Coordinates of C-alpha atoms and ligand atoms in Angstrom, one line a residue:
X1005 CA 3.7 -20.6 10.6
X1006 CA 3.3 -19.3 7.0
X1007 CA 5.6 -21.0 4.5
X1008 CA 6.7 -18.5 1.8
X1009 CA 6.1 -19.6 -1.7
X1010 CA 7.2 -18.5 -5.1
X1011 CA 5.3 -19.4 -8.3
X1012 CA 8.2 -20.4 -10.5
X1013 CA 10.9 -23.1 -10.3
X1014 CA 14.6 -22.3 -10.6
X1015 CA 14.7 -23.2 -14.3
X1016 CA 11.8 -20.9 -15.3
X1017 CA 13.2 -18.1 -13.1
X1018 CA 16.7 -18.5 -14.8
X1019 CA 15.1 -18.1 -18.2
X1020 CA 13.3 -14.9 -17.2
X1021 CA 16.5 -13.6 -15.6
X1022 CA 18.3 -14.3 -18.8
X1023 CA 15.8 -12.5 -20.9
X1024 CA 15.2 -9.4 -18.7
X1025 CA 18.4 -9.2 -16.6
X1026 CA 18.4 -8.9 -12.8
X1027 CA 17.2 -7.4 -10.5
X1028 CA 13.5 -7.2 -11.2
X1029 CA 10.1 -7.3 -9.5
X1030 CA 7.7 -10.0 -10.5
X1031 CA 4.0 -10.1 -9.6
X1032 CA 1.6 -13.1 -9.8
X1033 CA -1.7 -12.2 -11.5
X1034 CA -3.5 -15.4 -10.6
X1035 CA -2.6 -15.0 -6.9
X1036 CA -3.6 -11.3 -6.8
X1037 CA -7.0 -12.1 -8.4
X1038 CA -7.6 -15.0 -6.1
X1039 CA -6.8 -12.9 -3.1
X1040 CA -9.0 -9.9 -4.0
X1041 CA -11.8 -12.3 -4.7
X1042 CA -11.5 -13.8 -1.2
X1043 CA -11.3 -10.3 0.3
X1044 CA -14.4 -9.1 -1.6
X1045 CA -16.3 -12.3 -0.8
X1046 CA -15.6 -12.0 2.9
X1047 CA -17.0 -8.4 2.9
X1048 CA -20.1 -9.3 0.8
X1049 CA -21.8 -9.5 4.2
X1050 CA -22.5 -5.8 3.9
X1051 CA -25.2 -4.2 1.7
X1052 CA -22.6 -2.6 -0.5
X1053 CA -18.8 -3.0 -0.2
X1054 CA -15.9 -1.6 -2.2
X1055 CA -12.2 -1.9 -1.9
X1056 CA -10.3 1.2 -3.1
X1057 CA -6.8 -0.1 -3.8
X1058 CA -4.2 2.3 -2.3
X1059 CA -2.3 3.2 -5.5
X1060 CA 0.8 4.2 -3.6
X1061 CA 1.4 0.5 -2.7
X1062 CA 1.9 -0.6 -6.3
X1063 CA 1.5 2.2 -8.8
X1064 CA 1.5 0.2 -12.0
X1065 CA -1.4 0.5 -14.5
X1066 CA -1.3 -3.3 -15.3
X1067 CA -1.9 -4.1 -11.6
X1068 CA -4.5 -1.4 -11.3
X1069 CA -6.3 -2.7 -14.4
X1070 CA -6.5 -6.2 -12.9
X1071 CA -7.9 -4.8 -9.7
X1072 CA -10.4 -2.6 -11.6
X1073 CA -11.6 -5.7 -13.5
X1074 CA -12.1 -7.3 -10.1
X1075 CA -14.4 -4.4 -9.0
X1076 CA -12.0 -2.3 -7.1
X1077 CA -11.6 1.4 -7.1
X1078 CA -8.5 3.4 -6.3
X1079 CA -7.3 5.4 -3.3
X1080 CA -5.2 8.3 -4.5
X1081 CA -3.3 11.0 -2.8
X1082 CA -1.6 13.0 -5.5
X1083 CA -2.2 14.2 -9.1
X1084 CA -0.1 11.5 -10.8
X1085 CA -1.9 8.8 -8.8
X1086 CA -5.2 10.3 -9.9
X1087 CA -4.0 10.1 -13.5
X1088 CA -2.7 6.6 -13.1
X1089 CA -6.1 5.5 -11.7
X1090 CA -7.9 7.2 -14.6
X1091 CA -5.7 5.7 -17.2
X1092 CA -6.4 2.3 -15.6
X1093 CA -10.1 2.7 -15.9
X1094 CA -10.9 3.9 -12.4
X1095 CA -12.8 7.2 -12.3
X1096 CA -15.8 8.9 -10.7
X1097 CA -16.8 7.5 -7.3
X1098 CA -14.4 4.6 -7.9
X1099 CA -11.7 7.0 -6.8
X1100 CA -11.2 8.2 -3.2
X1101 CA -8.9 11.2 -3.0
X1102 CA -7.5 10.7 0.5
X1103 CA -4.8 13.3 0.4
X1104 CA -3.3 15.7 2.9
X1105 CA -1.6 19.1 2.6
X1106 CA -3.3 19.1 -0.8
X1107 CA -2.5 21.7 -3.5
X1108 CA -5.5 23.4 -5.1
X1109 CA -4.8 22.0 -8.6
X1110 CA -5.1 18.4 -7.2
X1111 CA -8.5 19.1 -5.8
X1112 CA -9.6 20.6 -9.1
X1113 CA -8.4 17.5 -11.0
X1114 CA -10.0 15.1 -8.5
X1115 CA -13.3 16.9 -8.7
X1116 CA -13.2 16.9 -12.5
X1117 CA -12.8 13.1 -12.4
X1118 CA -15.8 13.0 -10.1
X1119 CA -13.6 11.4 -7.4
X1120 CA -14.7 11.5 -3.7
X1121 CA -12.9 14.2 -1.9
X1122 CA -11.8 13.0 1.5
X1123 CA -10.8 16.2 3.4
X1124 CA -8.0 16.0 6.0
X1125 CA -8.8 19.1 7.9
X1126 CA -11.7 21.5 8.8
X1127 CA -9.9 24.4 7.1
X1128 CA -10.1 22.5 3.8
X1129 CA -13.9 23.2 3.6
X1130 CA -13.2 26.9 2.8
X1131 CA -10.1 25.9 0.7
X1132 CA -12.1 23.5 -1.5
X1133 CA -15.1 25.8 -1.7
X1134 CA -12.8 28.7 -2.9
X1135 CA -10.9 26.4 -5.2
X1136 CA -13.8 24.8 -6.9
X1137 CA -16.3 27.6 -6.6
X1138 CA -18.7 25.4 -4.7
X1139 CA -18.5 22.3 -2.5
X1140 CA -19.1 19.0 -4.3
X1141 CA -22.4 17.1 -3.7
X1142 CA -20.5 14.4 -1.8
X1143 CA -17.9 14.9 0.8
X1144 CA -15.9 12.8 3.3
X1145 CA -13.8 13.6 6.2
X1146 CA -10.9 11.8 7.8
X1147 CA -11.3 11.3 11.6
X1148 CA -8.4 11.3 14.0
X1149 CA -9.6 9.8 17.3
X1150 CA -6.5 11.1 19.2
X1151 CA -5.8 9.4 22.5
X1152 CA -9.1 7.4 22.4
X1153 CA -7.4 4.9 20.1
X1154 CA -4.0 3.2 20.4
X1155 CA -1.9 3.4 17.3
X1156 CA 0.8 1.0 16.2
X1157 CA 4.5 1.2 15.5
X1158 CA 4.5 2.4 11.9
X1159 CA 1.7 5.0 12.1
X1160 CA 2.4 5.9 15.7
X1161 CA -0.1 7.3 18.2
X1162 CA -3.1 9.0 16.6
X1163 CA -2.7 12.1 18.8
X1164 CA 0.8 12.5 17.3
X1165 CA -0.3 11.8 13.8
X1166 CA -0.7 14.8 11.4
X1167 CA -3.9 13.3 9.8
X1168 CA -7.5 14.0 10.2
X1169 CA -10.0 16.1 12.3
X1170 CA -10.6 15.9 16.0
X1171 CA -14.0 14.7 17.4
X1172 CA -15.3 18.2 18.0
X1173 CA -14.1 19.4 14.6
X1174 CA -15.6 16.6 12.8
X1175 CA -19.1 17.3 14.3
X1176 CA -18.9 20.9 13.2
X1177 CA -17.4 20.1 9.8
X1178 CA -20.4 17.9 8.7
X1179 CA -22.9 20.4 10.1
X1180 CA -21.2 23.2 8.3
X1181 CA -21.0 21.3 5.0
X1182 CA -24.7 20.5 5.2
X1183 CA -25.4 24.2 5.7
X1184 CA -23.4 25.0 2.6
X1185 CA -25.3 22.6 0.5
X1186 CA -23.4 19.3 0.6
X1187 CA -26.0 16.5 0.3
X1188 CA -24.1 13.2 0.6
X1189 CA -21.5 12.2 3.3
X1190 CA -18.9 9.6 3.9
X1191 CA -16.7 9.0 7.0
X1192 CA -13.1 7.8 7.0
X1193 CA -10.3 6.9 9.3
X1194 CA -6.9 5.2 9.2
X1195 CA -5.3 4.6 12.5
X1196 CA -2.9 1.7 11.9
X1197 CA -0.4 0.3 9.4
X1198 CA 0.7 -3.2 8.9
X1199 CA -1.5 -4.4 11.8
X1200 CA -2.0 -8.1 12.2
X1201 CA -4.5 -8.2 15.1
X1202 CA -7.9 -8.7 13.5
X1203 CA -9.7 -7.3 16.5
X1204 CA -8.1 -4.0 15.9
X1205 CA -10.2 -3.5 12.7
X1206 CA -13.4 -4.5 14.4
X1207 CA -12.7 -1.9 17.1
X1208 CA -12.0 0.7 14.5
X1209 CA -15.3 -0.1 12.7
X1210 CA -17.2 0.1 16.0
X1211 CA -15.6 3.5 16.7
X1212 CA -16.7 4.8 13.2
X1213 CA -20.2 3.3 13.5
X1214 CA -20.7 5.2 16.8
X1215 CA -19.4 8.3 15.3
X1216 CA -21.8 7.9 12.3
X1217 CA -24.6 7.7 14.9
X1218 CA -23.3 10.8 16.7
X1219 CA -23.2 12.7 13.4
X1220 CA -26.8 11.8 12.8
X1221 CA -27.8 13.2 16.2
X1222 CA -25.5 16.1 16.5
X1223 CA -24.9 17.3 12.9
X1224 CA -28.1 16.0 11.4
X1225 CA -26.3 14.2 8.5
X1226 CA -26.7 10.7 7.3
X1227 CA -23.4 9.0 6.6
X1228 CA -23.8 6.7 3.5
X1229 CA -20.4 5.0 3.7
X1230 CA -17.7 4.3 6.2
X1231 CA -14.2 3.9 4.9
X1232 CA -11.9 1.9 7.2
X1233 CA -8.7 3.0 5.5
X1234 CA -5.8 0.6 5.0
X1235 CA -3.6 -0.9 7.6
X1236 CA -4.3 -4.6 7.3
X1237 CA -0.8 -6.2 7.8
X1238 CA 0.8 -9.2 6.1
X1239 CA 2.9 -11.9 7.8
X1240 CA 6.3 -10.8 6.7
X1241 CA 7.9 -13.2 9.2
X1242 CA 7.4 -16.9 8.9
X1243 CA 6.0 -17.2 12.5
X1244 CA 3.2 -14.6 11.8
X1245 CA -0.3 -15.3 10.6
X1246 CA -2.3 -13.5 7.9
X1247 CA -5.4 -11.5 9.0
X1248 CA -8.5 -13.7 8.6
X1249 CA -10.7 -11.7 6.3
X1250 CA -13.9 -13.7 7.2
X1251 CA -13.2 -13.2 10.9
X1252 CA -12.8 -9.4 10.5
X1253 CA -15.9 -9.2 8.2
X1254 CA -18.1 -11.2 10.6
X1255 CA -16.8 -9.2 13.6
X1256 CA -17.6 -5.9 11.9
X1257 CA -21.0 -7.3 10.8
X1258 CA -21.9 -8.1 14.4
X1259 CA -21.1 -4.5 15.4
X1260 CA -23.0 -3.2 12.4
X1261 CA -26.1 -5.2 13.6
X1262 CA -25.7 -3.8 17.1
X1263 CA -25.1 -0.1 16.2
X1264 CA -26.0 0.7 12.6
X1265 CA -29.2 -1.3 12.2
X1266 CA -31.1 0.0 15.3
X1267 CA -30.0 3.6 14.5
X1268 CA -31.7 3.5 11.1
X1269 CA -28.4 4.0 9.2
X1270 CA -28.7 0.7 7.4
X1271 CA -27.9 0.3 4.5
X1272 CA -24.5 1.7 5.1
X1273 CA -21.7 1.0 2.7
X1274 CA -18.4 -0.4 4.0
X1275 CA -15.1 0.5 2.2
X1276 CA -11.5 -0.3 2.6
X1277 CA -8.4 1.4 1.1
X1278 CA -6.0 -1.5 1.5
X1279 CA -2.8 -1.7 -0.4
X1280 CA -0.4 -4.0 1.4
X1281 CA -2.6 -7.2 1.8
X1282 CA -3.9 -6.9 -1.7
X1283 CA -0.6 -7.2 -3.6
X1284 CA 2.1 -7.4 -0.9
X1285 CA 2.5 -11.2 -0.7
X1286 CA 2.2 -11.7 -4.5
X1287 CA 5.2 -9.6 -5.6
X1288 CA 8.9 -10.6 -5.2
X1289 CA 12.2 -8.8 -5.8
X1290 CA 14.5 -11.1 -7.6
X1291 CA 18.2 -10.3 -7.5
X1292 CA 21.5 -12.1 -8.2
X1293 CA 24.4 -12.8 -5.8
X1294 CA 27.4 -11.1 -7.3
X1295 CA 29.9 -10.9 -4.5
X1296 CA 30.7 -12.6 -1.3
X1297 CA 33.0 -11.3 1.4
X1298 CA 34.3 -12.7 4.6
X1299 CA 35.3 -10.1 7.2
X1300 CA 33.8 -10.0 10.7
X1301 CA 30.6 -11.3 9.2
X1302 CA 29.8 -13.3 6.1
X1303 CA 28.3 -11.0 3.4
X1304 CA 26.5 -11.8 0.2
X1305 CA 26.4 -8.8 -2.2
X1306 CA 23.5 -8.7 -4.6
X1307 CA 22.7 -6.6 -7.6
X1308 CA 19.6 -5.0 -6.1
X1309 CA 19.9 -2.3 -3.4
X1310 CA 17.8 -0.4 -0.9
X1311 CA 17.0 1.9 -3.8
X1312 CA 14.9 -0.9 -5.2
X1313 CA 13.4 -2.0 -1.9
X1314 CA 13.6 0.5 1.0
X1315 CA 11.7 -1.2 3.7
X1316 CA 14.5 -3.2 5.4
X1317 CA 16.8 -0.2 5.5
X1318 CA 14.2 2.3 6.4
X1319 CA 12.1 0.4 9.0
X1320 CA 14.4 -2.5 9.8
X1321 CA 11.6 -4.4 8.2
X1322 CA 11.9 -8.2 7.9
X1323 CA 11.5 -9.8 4.4
X1324 CA 11.9 -13.5 4.0
X1325 CA 14.8 -14.4 1.7
X1326 CA 15.0 -17.7 -0.2
X1327 CA 17.6 -18.9 -2.7
X1328 CA 16.1 -20.3 -6.0
X1329 CA 16.6 -24.1 -6.2
X1330 CA 17.9 -24.3 -2.6
X1331 CA 14.5 -24.1 -0.8
X1332 CA 15.0 -27.5 0.8
X1333 CA 18.7 -27.3 1.5
X1334 CA 19.8 -27.0 5.2
X1335 CA 19.8 -23.4 6.5
X1336 CA 23.3 -23.8 7.9
X1337 CA 25.0 -20.6 7.0
X1338 CA 24.6 -17.1 8.5
X1339 CA 24.7 -14.1 6.2
X1340 CA 24.1 -10.4 5.8
X1341 CA 22.6 -10.0 2.4
X1342 CA 23.5 -6.5 1.2
X1343 CA 23.0 -4.0 -1.6
X1344 CA 25.5 -1.6 -3.1
X1345 CA 24.4 1.7 -1.5
X1346 CA 27.0 3.7 0.4
X1347 CA 24.8 3.3 3.5
X1348 CA 25.3 0.5 6.0
X1349 CA 21.5 0.1 6.4
X1350 CA 21.4 -1.3 2.9
X1351 CA 20.9 -4.8 4.1
X1352 CA 18.0 -7.1 2.9
X1353 CA 18.8 -9.6 5.6
X1354 CA 20.9 -9.3 8.7
X1355 CA 22.5 -12.4 10.4
X1356 CA 20.0 -14.6 8.6
X1357 CA 20.2 -18.4 8.5
X1358 CA 20.2 -19.4 4.9
X1359 CA 21.5 -22.3 2.8
X1360 CA 25.0 -21.9 1.4
X1361 CA 24.9 -19.2 -1.3
X1362 CA 27.1 -19.4 -4.4
X1363 CA 27.9 -16.5 -6.7
X1364 CA 25.3 -16.4 -9.4
X1365 CA 22.5 -17.7 -7.3
X1366 CA 19.1 -16.0 -7.7
X1367 CA 17.9 -14.6 -4.4
X1368 CA 14.2 -14.1 -3.9
X1369 CA 13.0 -11.4 -1.5
X1370 CA 9.4 -12.1 -0.5
X1371 CA 6.4 -9.9 0.2
X1372 CA 7.7 -7.1 -1.9
X1373 CA 4.5 -6.6 -3.9
X1374 CA 3.3 -3.5 -1.9
X1375 CA 5.4 -0.5 -0.8
X1376 CA 8.3 -2.2 -2.7
X1377 CA 9.2 -0.8 -6.1
X1378 CA 6.9 2.1 -5.2
X1379 CA 9.2 3.4 -2.5
X1380 CA 12.3 3.1 -4.7
X1381 CA 14.6 6.1 -5.0
X1382 CA 17.7 7.3 -6.9
X1383 CA 20.1 8.1 -4.1
X1384 CA 23.7 7.2 -5.1
X1385 CA 22.4 7.6 -8.7
X1386 CA 21.1 4.1 -8.4
X1387 CA 18.8 3.2 -11.3
X1388 CA 15.6 1.4 -10.2
X1389 CA 14.8 -2.0 -11.5
X1390 CA 11.8 -2.9 -13.7
X1391 CA 8.6 -4.9 -13.1
X1392 CA 7.3 -8.1 -14.6
X1393 CA 3.9 -9.7 -14.5
X1394 CA 3.4 -13.4 -14.5
X1395 CA 0.1 -13.7 -16.3
X1396 CA -2.6 -16.3 -15.5
X1397 CA -1.6 -18.3 -18.6
X1398 CA 2.0 -18.6 -17.4
X1399 CA 3.5 -16.0 -19.8
X1400 CA 5.6 -13.1 -18.5
X1401 CA 5.2 -9.5 -19.6
X1402 CA 7.4 -6.5 -18.7
X1403 CA 5.1 -3.9 -17.1
X1404 CA 7.8 -1.4 -16.3
X1405 CA 11.3 -1.3 -17.8
X1406 CA 14.3 -0.7 -15.7
X1407 CA 15.6 2.8 -15.5
X1408 CA 18.3 3.9 -17.8
X1409 CA 21.1 6.5 -17.4
X1410 CA 19.1 8.7 -19.7
X1411 CA 16.2 8.6 -17.2
X1412 CA 18.5 9.7 -14.5
X1413 CA 19.8 12.6 -16.6
X1414 CA 16.4 13.6 -17.9
X1415 CA 15.9 16.4 -15.3
X1416 CA 19.4 17.8 -15.7
X1417 CA 20.3 20.6 -18.1
X1418 CA 23.8 20.2 -19.6
X1419 CA 23.2 22.6 -22.4
X1420 CA 23.6 25.6 -20.2
X1421 CA 26.8 24.4 -18.6
X1422 CA 29.0 26.0 -21.3
X1423 CA 27.9 29.5 -20.3
X1424 CA 27.8 28.7 -16.6
X1425 CA 30.5 30.5 -14.7
X1426 CA 31.2 30.9 -11.0
Ligands
PLP1933 C1 -1.1 4.1 2.9 C2 -2.5 4.3 3.0 C3 -3.4 3.3 2.7 C4 -2.9 1.9 2.4 O1 -2.2 1.3 3.4 P1 -1.8 -0.2 3.3 O2 -1.0 -0.4 4.6 O3 -0.9 -0.3 2.1 O4 -3.0 -1.1 3.2 C5 -4.7 3.5 2.7 N1 -5.2 4.8 3.0 C6 -4.4 5.8 3.2 C7 -5.0 7.1 3.5 C8 -3.0 5.6 3.3 O5 -2.2 6.6 3.6

């Protein structure tokens, strides 16, 4: 049982809501720092370890700067993400470019930054060589183990996933790159998403370690790092437990001692590209109850919508909901807590037991710090909310303003309308 917490009491939250308006995201800097330190400490069992924070999970330069200061790099998959990482002080080999279906200009920019190119397909060897004029000194490939490895609900079965190279392709890809002058090599996979079973990650590491040994024998290349991708889940539901970082690190270390050390591949660097467990539990969407309706069910209408937080509507994902100041009241009402989109899936909570909600109450949606604001969209011309950061000293800064109507109209051209005829 994981009890959900929130770093501010009702009075402090009301003050912030008054200053910035609702809805908003708020992130807890102290908690993010504390968590990344625990994560890094657990994996210090390896000769060299680095977390490349998956920028897509929380693409805000303030958050990236905090993580950069804690020693993290960035995992990017588009040109704007590369620029975000760079502006936040992450560059060179502190950037993993794990992209797919990548346009040529993005490879050019990533290479200019000195980022590590993680190729998603064997045909990208020619593509990158042609685009850049020559292959970079260091290259990485994403492995898709196919039916050898069971997937999970969000990512699906690896053999049905669009990512990565097959076993046979990956052996020839490294051999080919070596022939073409590449001198340094990394190996990557990502086969799960939001997975809570810690053994899954130990199995994944074992699979990559064995592949690194195969690559030494069959392609005559020495892998210098293994990137385990992302996929570590968080306990969205109160009856779930967080992944124990120490357990995973020690389990992977045991496999490392069994496979990597005897093969002569030690020291081998271990890397992660986690997003969700790094910021997910330390960000909240705060919204106000603005309507209630009583039809076949009891509804609470809030001023945020699925355009601010898409996970419940898109995946049916569970997010814990609490009511500021009513944490200890009896949970004796059943509500659907809903947003304003003209889509019936726009529900933050369905048939949820909650304390009695009054209009004006501040509703806190938990575990929204990763894949939250980042997945927001503008359907129904909804304007996305902004983001706040609770600093370590207790002050609050706005790190992204809410969208305005002008933002929505910024890509439209009204000046040509006068001469437009049908
Ligand atoms: C999404 C993604 C991640 C991060 O996943 P989380 O579930 O947020 O940890 C890492 N690497 C790649 C390639 C991804 O697509």
